[in-house]
Coordinates of C-alpha atoms and ligand atoms in Angstrom, one line a residue:
M1 CA -18.9 -6.8 5.7
R2 CA -17.5 -10.0 4.1
S3 CA -14.2 -11.3 5.3
F4 CA -13.3 -14.9 5.4
S5 CA -10.9 -17.0 7.5
L6 CA -9.4 -20.2 6.3
C7 CA -7.9 -22.9 8.5
A8 CA -4.3 -23.8 7.6
T9 CA -5.3 -27.1 5.8
A10 CA -7.7 -25.2 3.5
L11 CA -5.0 -22.7 2.6
A12 CA -3.5 -25.0 0.0
L13 CA -6.8 -25.1 -1.8
A14 CA -7.1 -21.3 -1.8
G15 CA -5.5 -20.8 -5.1
A16 CA -8.0 -23.0 -7.0
A17 CA -10.7 -20.8 -8.5
S18 CA -14.1 -22.6 -8.6
A19 CA -17.1 -21.5 -10.6
A20 CA -18.7 -20.4 -7.3
S21 CA -15.7 -18.3 -6.2
V22 CA -15.4 -16.6 -9.5
A23 CA -18.9 -15.2 -8.9
E24 CA -17.8 -13.7 -5.6
A25 CA -17.0 -10.0 -5.2
P26 CA -13.4 -9.2 -4.4
H27 CA -12.8 -9.8 -0.8
L28 CA -10.1 -10.4 1.8
V29 CA -9.3 -13.8 3.2
H30 CA -7.4 -14.2 6.4
A31 CA -5.4 -17.2 7.5
A32 CA -2.5 -17.7 10.0
G33 CA -2.1 -14.0 10.6
R34 CA -1.8 -13.2 6.9
T35 CA -4.3 -11.8 4.4
A36 CA -4.9 -12.2 0.7
L37 CA -7.1 -10.1 -1.6
F38 CA -9.2 -12.6 -3.6
V39 CA -10.3 -11.5 -7.0
D40 CA -12.2 -13.9 -9.1
G41 CA -11.5 -16.8 -6.8
A42 CA -7.7 -16.5 -6.2
P43 CA -5.2 -14.2 -4.4
Y44 CA -4.5 -11.1 -6.5
L45 CA -1.3 -9.0 -6.5
V46 CA -1.9 -5.3 -6.9
L47 CA 0.7 -3.9 -9.2
G48 CA -0.8 -0.5 -8.9
A49 CA -0.3 3.0 -10.3
Q50 CA -2.1 6.0 -8.9
A51 CA -3.0 8.8 -11.3
N52 CA -2.5 12.4 -10.4
N53 CA -5.2 14.1 -8.3
S54 CA -6.9 15.9 -11.2
S55 CA -6.8 13.1 -13.7
N56 CA -10.3 12.0 -12.7
Y57 CA -12.1 13.3 -15.8
P58 CA -12.9 11.4 -19.0
A59 CA -10.9 13.8 -21.1
M60 CA -7.7 12.9 -19.1
L61 CA -8.1 9.1 -19.2
G62 CA -6.3 8.9 -22.6
K63 CA -3.2 10.2 -20.8
V64 CA -3.6 7.7 -18.0
W65 CA -3.9 4.3 -19.6
P66 CA -0.7 4.5 -21.7
A67 CA 1.3 5.1 -18.5
L68 CA -0.1 2.0 -16.9
E69 CA 0.6 0.0 -20.0
D70 CA 4.2 1.2 -20.1
M71 CA 4.6 0.4 -16.5
H72 CA 3.0 -3.0 -16.7
A73 CA 0.6 -2.1 -13.9
N74 CA -2.5 -4.2 -13.5
T75 CA -4.5 -1.8 -11.4
L76 CA -5.3 1.9 -11.6
E77 CA -6.0 3.9 -8.5
I78 CA -7.9 7.1 -9.3
P79 CA -10.2 9.5 -7.5
V80 CA -13.9 9.7 -7.6
A81 CA -14.6 13.2 -6.2
W82 CA -17.7 14.0 -4.3
E83 CA -17.8 17.4 -6.1
Q84 CA -18.0 15.7 -9.4
V85 CA -20.7 13.1 -8.7
E86 CA -23.0 15.3 -6.6
P87 CA -22.4 18.9 -7.8
V88 CA -26.0 19.7 -6.9
E89 CA -27.3 18.2 -3.7
G90 CA -29.3 15.0 -4.3
R91 CA -28.5 15.0 -8.1
F92 CA -26.0 12.3 -8.9
D93 CA -24.0 12.1 -12.1
F94 CA -21.9 8.9 -12.4
S95 CA -21.1 9.4 -16.1
Y96 CA -17.3 9.7 -15.3
V97 CA -17.5 6.4 -13.3
D98 CA -19.2 4.7 -16.2
T99 CA -16.5 5.9 -18.7
L100 CA -13.8 4.9 -16.3
V101 CA -15.0 1.4 -15.7
A102 CA -15.7 0.8 -19.4
Q103 CA -12.2 2.0 -20.3
A104 CA -10.6 -0.1 -17.5
R105 CA -12.2 -3.2 -19.0
E106 CA -11.0 -2.3 -22.5
H107 CA -7.5 -1.9 -21.2
G108 CA -7.6 -5.1 -19.1
K109 CA -7.0 -3.2 -15.8
H110 CA -8.7 -3.4 -12.4
L111 CA -9.6 -0.2 -10.4
A112 CA -9.2 0.9 -6.9
L113 CA -11.4 4.0 -6.5
L114 CA -10.5 6.8 -4.1
W115 CA -13.5 8.5 -2.5
F116 CA -12.3 12.1 -2.2
A117 CA -14.9 13.7 0.1
A118 CA -14.9 15.4 3.5
W119 CA -11.1 14.9 3.8
K120 CA -8.5 15.0 1.0
N121 CA -5.1 15.5 2.5
T122 CA -7.2 16.6 5.5
S123 CA -9.0 19.4 3.6
P124 CA -12.6 19.5 2.3
A125 CA -11.5 20.7 -1.1
Y126 CA -13.1 17.9 -3.0
A127 CA -16.5 18.2 -1.2
P128 CA -19.1 20.0 -3.3
E129 CA -19.4 23.7 -3.0
W130 CA -22.8 23.3 -1.3
V131 CA -20.9 21.6 1.5
K132 CA -17.6 23.3 1.8
F133 CA -19.0 26.9 2.1
D134 CA -21.9 26.2 4.4
N135 CA -20.5 26.3 7.9
Q136 CA -23.9 26.2 9.5
R137 CA -25.0 22.8 8.0
F138 CA -21.4 21.5 7.7
P139 CA -19.5 22.8 10.6
R140 CA -15.7 23.2 10.7
M141 CA -13.6 22.1 13.6
V142 CA -12.9 24.9 16.1
D143 CA -9.9 25.5 18.4
R144 CA -9.9 26.1 22.1
D145 CA -10.9 29.7 21.5
G146 CA -13.8 28.8 19.1
K147 CA -11.8 29.9 16.0
A148 CA -12.7 27.8 12.9
S149 CA -10.2 25.5 11.4
Y150 CA -10.0 24.8 7.6
C151 CA -11.1 21.2 8.4
L152 CA -14.6 19.9 8.6
S153 CA -15.7 18.6 12.0
P154 CA -16.1 14.8 12.3
F155 CA -19.0 15.7 14.6
G156 CA -21.0 17.4 11.8
E157 CA -24.1 15.3 11.6
E158 CA -25.3 16.7 8.3
T159 CA -21.8 16.3 6.9
L160 CA -21.7 12.7 7.8
A161 CA -25.2 12.1 6.5
A162 CA -24.5 13.7 3.2
D163 CA -21.0 12.1 2.7
R164 CA -22.5 8.7 3.6
K165 CA -25.4 9.1 1.2
A166 CA -23.2 10.1 -1.6
F167 CA -20.7 7.2 -1.0
A168 CA -23.6 4.7 -0.8
A169 CA -25.0 6.1 -4.0
L170 CA -21.6 5.5 -5.7
M171 CA -21.5 1.9 -4.3
S172 CA -25.1 1.2 -5.5
H173 CA -24.1 2.5 -8.9
L174 CA -21.0 0.2 -9.0
A175 CA -23.2 -2.7 -7.8
Q176 CA -25.4 -2.2 -10.9
I177 CA -22.6 -1.7 -13.5
D178 CA -19.8 -3.9 -12.0
G179 CA -21.4 -6.2 -9.4
S180 CA -20.7 -9.3 -11.5
R181 CA -17.7 -8.0 -13.4
H182 CA -15.2 -7.1 -10.5
T183 CA -13.4 -4.4 -12.4
V184 CA -13.4 -2.4 -9.2
I185 CA -11.5 -4.4 -6.5
M186 CA -11.1 -2.0 -3.6
M187 CA -12.3 1.3 -2.3
Q188 CA -10.4 4.0 -0.4
V189 CA -12.7 6.1 1.8
E190 CA -11.5 9.7 2.1
N191 CA -7.8 10.5 1.6
E192 CA -5.1 11.2 4.1
V193 CA -7.6 12.2 6.8
G194 CA -6.7 14.2 9.9
T195 CA -6.0 17.8 10.7
Y196 CA -2.8 19.9 10.5
G197 CA -2.2 22.4 13.1
L198 CA -5.0 21.5 15.5
V199 CA -5.0 18.4 17.6
R200 CA -8.8 17.9 17.7
D201 CA -12.2 19.6 17.5
F202 CA -13.0 21.7 20.6
G203 CA -16.7 22.3 19.5
A204 CA -19.4 21.6 22.0
K205 CA -20.3 18.2 20.7
A206 CA -16.7 17.1 20.5
Q207 CA -15.9 18.4 24.0
A208 CA -18.9 16.6 25.5
A209 CA -17.7 13.3 23.8
F210 CA -14.1 14.0 25.0
E211 CA -15.3 14.1 28.6
R212 CA -17.3 10.8 28.3
P213 CA -15.7 7.5 29.1
V214 CA -13.5 5.9 26.4
P215 CA -15.6 3.3 24.6
A216 CA -14.9 -0.3 25.7
E217 CA -13.9 -1.4 22.2
V218 CA -11.3 1.3 22.1
L219 CA -9.9 0.3 25.5
A220 CA -9.7 -3.3 24.2
H221 CA -7.8 -2.4 21.0
Q222 CA -5.6 0.6 22.0
P223 CA -3.2 0.3 24.9
A224 CA -2.1 3.6 26.4
P225 CA 1.5 4.4 25.5
V226 CA 2.0 5.6 29.1
K227 CA 0.1 3.8 31.9
H228 CA -2.8 5.8 33.4
A229 CA -6.3 4.8 34.5
A230 CA -7.5 1.6 33.0
S231 CA -10.8 3.3 32.2
G232 CA -12.4 6.7 32.4
N233 CA -12.5 9.7 30.1
W234 CA -10.0 10.2 27.3
R235 CA -7.6 12.3 29.4
E236 CA -7.8 9.9 32.3
V237 CA -6.9 6.9 30.1
Y238 CA -4.5 8.3 27.5
G239 CA -3.0 11.3 29.3
D240 CA -0.9 13.5 26.9
Y241 CA -2.0 11.4 24.0
A242 CA -5.7 11.9 24.7
D243 CA -6.4 14.7 22.2
E244 CA -4.9 13.0 19.2
Y245 CA -6.3 9.6 20.1
F246 CA -9.8 11.2 20.6
H247 CA -9.5 12.9 17.2
A248 CA -8.5 9.5 15.6
W249 CA -11.6 7.9 17.2
A250 CA -13.9 10.7 16.0
I251 CA -12.7 10.5 12.4
A252 CA -12.6 6.7 12.4
S253 CA -16.1 6.6 13.7
Y254 CA -17.2 9.0 10.9
I255 CA -15.5 6.9 8.3
E256 CA -17.0 3.7 9.7
Q257 CA -20.5 5.1 9.0
V258 CA -19.6 6.0 5.4
A259 CA -17.9 2.6 4.7
R260 CA -20.7 0.6 6.3
A261 CA -23.3 2.3 4.2
G262 CA -21.3 1.8 1.1
R263 CA -20.6 -1.8 1.8
A264 CA -24.3 -2.5 2.4
A265 CA -24.7 -1.7 -1.3
L266 CA -21.6 -3.4 -2.7
D267 CA -19.3 -5.2 -0.3
L268 CA -15.8 -4.4 -1.5
P269 CA -12.6 -4.2 0.7
V270 CA -12.1 -0.7 2.1
Y271 CA -9.0 1.0 3.3
V272 CA -7.8 4.3 4.5
N273 CA -4.4 5.8 3.7
N274 CA -2.1 7.8 5.9
A275 CA 0.3 10.7 5.7
L276 CA 2.8 9.2 8.0
R277 CA 4.3 10.3 11.3
D278 CA 8.0 9.7 11.9
A279 CA 8.3 5.9 12.5
V280 CA 11.8 5.9 13.8
E281 CA 11.8 8.6 16.6
P282 CA 10.5 7.4 19.9
L283 CA 6.7 7.7 20.2
A284 CA 5.6 11.1 21.7
P285 CA 2.4 13.0 21.9
W286 CA 1.4 15.1 18.9
K287 CA 3.3 18.4 18.6
A288 CA 1.9 19.7 15.3
D289 CA 4.4 17.4 13.5
F290 CA 1.8 15.3 11.5
A291 CA -1.9 15.3 10.8
S292 CA -3.6 14.6 14.0
G293 CA -6.4 12.0 13.8
G294 CA -5.1 10.2 10.7
P295 CA -4.5 6.4 10.9
T296 CA -0.8 6.8 12.0
Y297 CA 0.9 3.6 13.1
D298 CA 0.3 4.3 16.8
V299 CA -3.5 4.6 16.5
I300 CA -4.2 1.6 14.2
G301 CA -5.9 0.0 17.2
I302 CA -8.4 2.9 17.5
Y303 CA -9.3 2.6 13.8
K304 CA -9.8 -1.2 14.3
A305 CA -12.1 -0.5 17.2
A306 CA -14.1 2.3 15.7
A307 CA -14.2 1.3 12.1
P308 CA -14.7 -2.5 11.6
H309 CA -15.9 -1.8 8.0
V310 CA -12.4 -0.4 7.2
D311 CA -10.1 -3.4 6.5
I312 CA -6.8 -1.7 6.3
A313 CA -4.9 1.4 7.5
A314 CA -2.3 1.9 4.8
P315 CA 1.0 3.9 4.7
D316 CA 1.8 6.4 1.9
L317 CA 5.6 6.3 1.4
Y318 CA 7.1 9.7 0.6
N319 CA 10.1 9.8 3.0
P320 CA 12.9 8.1 1.1
A321 CA 15.0 7.4 4.2
S322 CA 15.4 3.6 4.3
A323 CA 15.1 3.5 8.1
Q324 CA 11.8 5.3 7.8
I325 CA 10.5 2.9 5.1
D326 CA 11.6 -0.2 7.1
A327 CA 10.1 1.0 10.3
T328 CA 6.8 2.1 8.7
L329 CA 6.3 -1.1 6.8
A330 CA 7.0 -3.1 9.9
K331 CA 4.6 -1.0 12.0
F332 CA 1.7 -1.2 9.5
Q333 CA 2.0 -4.9 8.9
R334 CA 0.0 -6.6 11.7
P335 CA -2.1 -9.8 11.9
D336 CA -5.1 -7.4 12.1
N337 CA -3.8 -5.0 9.4
P338 CA -2.5 -6.4 6.2
L339 CA 0.3 -4.5 4.5
W340 CA -0.9 -2.5 1.4
V341 CA 1.0 0.5 0.1
P342 CA -1.5 2.5 -1.9
E343 CA 0.9 5.4 -2.5
M344 CA 4.6 5.9 -2.8
S345 CA 6.7 8.5 -4.6
H346 CA 7.5 7.8 -8.2
A347 CA 11.1 8.9 -7.8
P348 CA 13.4 6.3 -9.3
G349 CA 14.9 5.2 -6.0
Y350 CA 11.5 3.8 -5.0
A351 CA 11.5 1.1 -7.7
R352 CA 13.7 -1.0 -5.4
I353 CA 11.0 -0.7 -2.7
V354 CA 8.7 -2.8 -4.8
Y355 CA 10.8 -5.9 -4.0
D356 CA 10.8 -5.1 -0.3
V357 CA 7.0 -4.5 -0.1
L358 CA 6.0 -7.5 -2.2
G359 CA 8.6 -9.6 -0.5
R360 CA 7.0 -8.8 2.8
G361 CA 3.8 -10.3 1.5
A362 CA 1.9 -7.1 0.9
L363 CA -1.4 -7.1 -1.0
G364 CA 0.3 -4.7 -3.4
V365 CA 1.9 -1.4 -4.0
A366 CA 1.3 1.7 -6.2
P367 CA 3.6 4.6 -7.1
F368 CA 1.8 7.9 -7.2
G369 CA 1.5 10.4 -10.1
I370 CA 1.6 7.8 -12.9
D371 CA 0.0 9.4 -16.0
Y372 CA 1.1 11.5 -18.9
T373 CA -0.7 14.7 -17.9
T374 CA 2.8 16.3 -17.5
Y375 CA 2.4 17.0 -13.8
T376 CA 5.0 16.1 -11.3
N377 CA 4.8 16.5 -7.6
F378 CA 8.5 17.4 -7.2
P379 CA 10.1 17.5 -4.6
L380 CA 8.1 14.4 -3.4
G381 CA 8.5 12.9 -6.9
T382 CA 10.8 13.6 -9.8
K383 CA 11.5 17.0 -11.5
E384 CA 10.7 15.7 -15.0
T385 CA 7.5 14.3 -16.3
A386 CA 8.9 12.1 -19.1
S387 CA 7.9 8.4 -19.1
R388 CA 11.6 7.6 -18.9
V389 CA 11.7 9.3 -15.5
I390 CA 8.4 8.5 -13.8
V391 CA 7.3 5.2 -15.4
E392 CA 10.2 3.3 -16.8
P393 CA 12.1 2.9 -13.5
F394 CA 9.2 0.7 -12.2
A395 CA 8.5 -1.2 -15.5
P396 CA 11.2 -4.0 -15.1
A397 CA 10.1 -5.0 -11.6
Y398 CA 6.4 -4.8 -12.6
A399 CA 7.1 -6.9 -15.6
V400 CA 8.6 -9.8 -13.6
F401 CA 6.0 -9.7 -10.9
G402 CA 3.3 -9.3 -13.5
S403 CA 4.4 -12.5 -15.2
M404 CA 3.8 -14.5 -11.9
D405 CA 1.4 -12.2 -10.1
R406 CA -1.2 -14.8 -9.1
L407 CA 1.5 -17.2 -8.0
W408 CA 3.3 -14.5 -6.0
A409 CA 0.1 -13.5 -4.3
K410 CA -0.5 -17.1 -3.3
W411 CA 3.0 -17.6 -2.0
A412 CA 2.7 -14.4 -0.1
F413 CA -0.5 -15.6 1.5
E414 CA 1.2 -18.9 2.4
G415 CA 4.0 -16.9 4.1
R416 CA 6.7 -18.0 1.7
T417 CA 8.0 -14.6 0.5
H418 CA 10.7 -12.3 1.6
G419 CA 12.2 -9.1 0.2
V420 CA 14.8 -6.4 0.8
A421 CA 15.6 -3.1 -0.7
E422 CA 19.1 -1.6 -0.6
G423 CA 19.5 0.7 2.3
D424 CA 21.0 4.2 2.4
D425 CA 24.0 2.6 4.1
R426 CA 24.4 0.3 1.1
K427 CA 25.4 -2.5 3.4
D428 CA 24.8 -6.3 2.9
Q429 CA 21.5 -7.7 4.2
S430 CA 20.6 -11.2 5.1
I431 CA 17.4 -13.2 4.9
T432 CA 16.7 -16.3 6.9
L433 CA 15.1 -19.0 4.8
G434 CA 14.8 -22.0 7.1
P435 CA 18.0 -24.1 6.7
W436 CA 19.5 -21.4 4.4
T437 CA 20.6 -17.8 4.7
A438 CA 20.6 -15.5 1.7
T439 CA 23.1 -12.7 1.8
V440 CA 22.3 -9.8 -0.5
S441 CA 25.0 -7.3 -1.4
F442 CA 24.9 -4.3 -3.7
Q443 CA 27.1 -2.3 -6.1
E444 CA 28.6 -5.6 -7.3
W445 CA 29.7 -6.4 -10.8
Q446 CA 28.5 -9.7 -12.2
F447 CA 32.0 -11.2 -11.8
G448 CA 34.5 -11.2 -9.0
E449 CA 34.9 -9.7 -5.6
K450 CA 35.1 -6.1 -4.4
S451 CA 38.2 -7.1 -2.4
W452 CA 40.3 -8.0 -5.5
P453 CA 43.1 -5.5 -6.2
N454 CA 42.2 -5.3 -9.9
H455 CA 38.5 -4.9 -9.2
P456 CA 37.0 -1.9 -11.0
T457 CA 36.6 1.0 -8.6
A458 CA 33.8 2.4 -10.9
Q459 CA 30.3 1.6 -9.8
P460 CA 28.3 -0.8 -12.1
P461 CA 26.0 1.3 -14.2
G462 CA 22.8 2.3 -12.5
T463 CA 24.1 1.7 -8.9
E464 CA 25.4 5.2 -8.3
T465 CA 22.6 5.7 -5.8
P466 CA 20.7 2.9 -3.9
S467 CA 18.8 0.9 -6.5
G468 CA 19.0 -2.7 -5.4
G469 CA 16.2 -5.0 -4.5
V470 CA 15.6 -8.7 -4.1
A471 CA 12.5 -10.8 -3.6
I472 CA 12.5 -14.5 -2.7
A473 CA 9.8 -17.1 -2.5
Q474 CA 10.7 -20.3 -0.8
L475 CA 8.8 -23.0 -2.5
A476 CA 10.3 -25.9 -0.6
P477 CA 13.1 -26.1 2.1
D478 CA 15.8 -26.1 -0.6
E479 CA 14.0 -24.5 -3.5
F480 CA 13.5 -20.8 -4.3
V481 CA 12.1 -18.4 -6.8
I482 CA 14.4 -15.4 -6.8
T483 CA 14.2 -12.1 -8.7
G484 CA 15.9 -8.7 -8.2
Q485 CA 17.7 -5.8 -9.7
H486 CA 21.1 -4.4 -9.0
A487 CA 21.9 -7.0 -6.4
R488 CA 24.0 -10.1 -5.7
V489 CA 22.4 -13.0 -3.8
R490 CA 24.5 -15.8 -2.1
L491 CA 22.8 -18.7 -0.5
A492 CA 24.6 -20.6 2.3
P493 CA 23.6 -23.1 5.0
A494 CA 22.3 -21.3 8.1
Q495 CA 24.3 -23.7 10.2
P496 CA 28.0 -24.4 9.2
P497 CA 28.2 -27.9 7.7
A498 CA 30.3 -30.5 9.4
A499 CA 33.9 -30.9 8.3
G500 CA 34.1 -32.5 4.9
H501 CA 30.6 -31.4 4.0
G502 CA 29.3 -28.4 2.1
A503 CA 26.6 -27.0 -0.1
M504 CA 26.3 -25.8 -3.7
F505 CA 23.8 -24.9 -6.3
A506 CA 22.0 -28.0 -7.7
R507 CA 20.1 -26.0 -10.4
V508 CA 19.8 -22.2 -11.2
E509 CA 17.3 -22.1 -13.9
E510 CA 16.4 -18.9 -15.6
G511 CA 12.9 -18.9 -17.1
H512 CA 9.3 -17.8 -16.6
F513 CA 5.9 -19.1 -15.5
D514 CA 3.4 -19.8 -18.3
A515 CA -0.2 -18.8 -18.2
T516 CA -1.1 -22.0 -16.3
G517 CA 1.5 -21.3 -13.7
Q518 CA 3.9 -24.0 -15.0
W519 CA 7.6 -23.2 -14.9
V520 CA 9.3 -22.9 -18.3
M521 CA 13.1 -23.2 -18.2
E522 CA 15.0 -21.1 -20.7
R523 CA 18.6 -22.0 -19.5
N524 CA 20.6 -23.2 -16.6
W525 CA 23.0 -20.8 -15.0
N526 CA 26.5 -22.2 -14.2
G527 CA 30.1 -21.3 -14.4
D528 CA 30.7 -17.5 -14.4
Q529 CA 27.0 -16.9 -14.0
T530 CA 27.0 -18.6 -10.5
D531 CA 30.6 -18.5 -9.3
W532 CA 30.1 -15.0 -7.8
G533 CA 26.6 -15.5 -6.5
L534 CA 23.4 -14.7 -8.4
N535 CA 23.9 -11.3 -9.9
F536 CA 20.9 -9.2 -10.9
T537 CA 21.4 -6.3 -13.2
A538 CA 19.1 -3.4 -14.2
T539 CA 16.9 -6.0 -16.0
P540 CA 15.5 -8.4 -13.5
V541 CA 15.1 -12.1 -14.5
I542 CA 13.3 -14.9 -12.6
L543 CA 15.5 -17.7 -11.3
K544 CA 14.3 -21.0 -9.9
V545 CA 17.1 -22.1 -7.6
R546 CA 17.6 -25.5 -6.0
M547 CA 20.3 -26.0 -3.4
G548 CA 22.1 -29.2 -2.6
R549 CA 24.4 -30.6 0.1
Y550 CA 27.3 -33.0 -0.1
Ligands
DGJ1 C1 -0.5 12.2 -0.8 C2 -1.9 12.3 -1.2 O1 -2.6 11.2 -0.8 C3 -2.0 12.5 -2.7 O2 -3.3 12.6 -3.1 C4 -1.1 13.6 -3.2 O3 -1.6 14.8 -2.8 C5 0.3 13.4 -2.8 N1 0.3 13.3 -1.3 C6 1.2 14.5 -3.2 O4 1.4 14.6 -4.5

């Protein structure tokens, strides 16, 4: 596993790509509790789009790339199914992967590949038929009464051996066709693992392991939510949480073997994604309310302990409640677990979440179901399948971040970025920026105040439902790059100035960064354009703002 740490003084140099670093495979670099995904020698911002589940065939790809182009996405997430690369045991066919990689290069896109194998939304549906219908060789989990579950057991030795072998074969193939090209930048191993309706495997092997002492590395990484014995078997240490935590350990241990074998062939960053549990309600033991054993926020420590070759446990955002999104993002972003959102709904309200996620310094984000195969996963996503509905809402934000993606990724790595998305309550939000505070408000016209008697009562177009988002990078104490949509930003000193003193805009330049990262001013905002704060409409622009004091 390759993973680098930088000391703080070296951080400034991190953006400079050298000939040696360009040859390096994509990898994660850690510094000061933050992480960057380095691709070709510099931090990379994933402006991702995930294709629909069954778009993983060459005949479908023609309906995938145009959606990415229209959205201004730079990275496609798409499945590689075990059933398609090893339909007959031991006979691998990577022709789809070859086509995919070649087309990604033609379209100038990177790839994050999703290994759909023993678990896809917990089910073995994507395992080859020779696996999923042979309960003798590839056992299913059983409940307390010995009744088989739909789910494969993480204790199936032949299941693990076969899954591991297939994933390693895929990674060896990628090493041959892409080892020096870096089209593929990340791998997801399995998909939304865990089990619905059964807390863990009660088969003989599982039961024996459950009764053994909790491994020391788990004890070191995963505190018990309720204090019990400091060591002992799973029940003794984790009490009512023991079954779920044990299942997380069992699945994470399985994934570790798959990831490790794959990375021995081609060492790319690896992540697992999660069908979330409620992030707002107080933590409680599993009660059939989420997929037990998946990398939910409360068991990230177990995944860290059991799966050191898995870099990231990542949240899939499909609950639109802003309190859930806030709490989830906060819980998944940890010094040992970089924030990366590999899936979120493509419903239009989610476009504003891009500003929040990228402002928090995430490696990237990817709406799900982005292709023109005319499938939509309503009610998680939209009802309609038109580009106008599933792709276009994201395009403006992706266009602005895309125009400064390497810079934004570097600033995020340096801890300079912040972001908010309009909440369901539609209230103002504030961002602390050293000596300044940014107040972000929503449903504002570009001119005037809501408090004016003659102020229009009609909502500005496009703000009928929460749609606002703002992202800010602080380049220097008084200097900011700000972008956003459907939002007003006001900057004021964090501490009230002494009598007779004040603060005002020095410059509010609208412009863009050129291909070398140099700022190109197009105009300076003043007068009506700044008297009522910095007002972002449906079409985001980039502002370079400098504040001054008198
Ligand atoms: C989350 C899964 O990870 C995706 O593969 C997909 O099934 C969506 N849910 C629902 O469309």
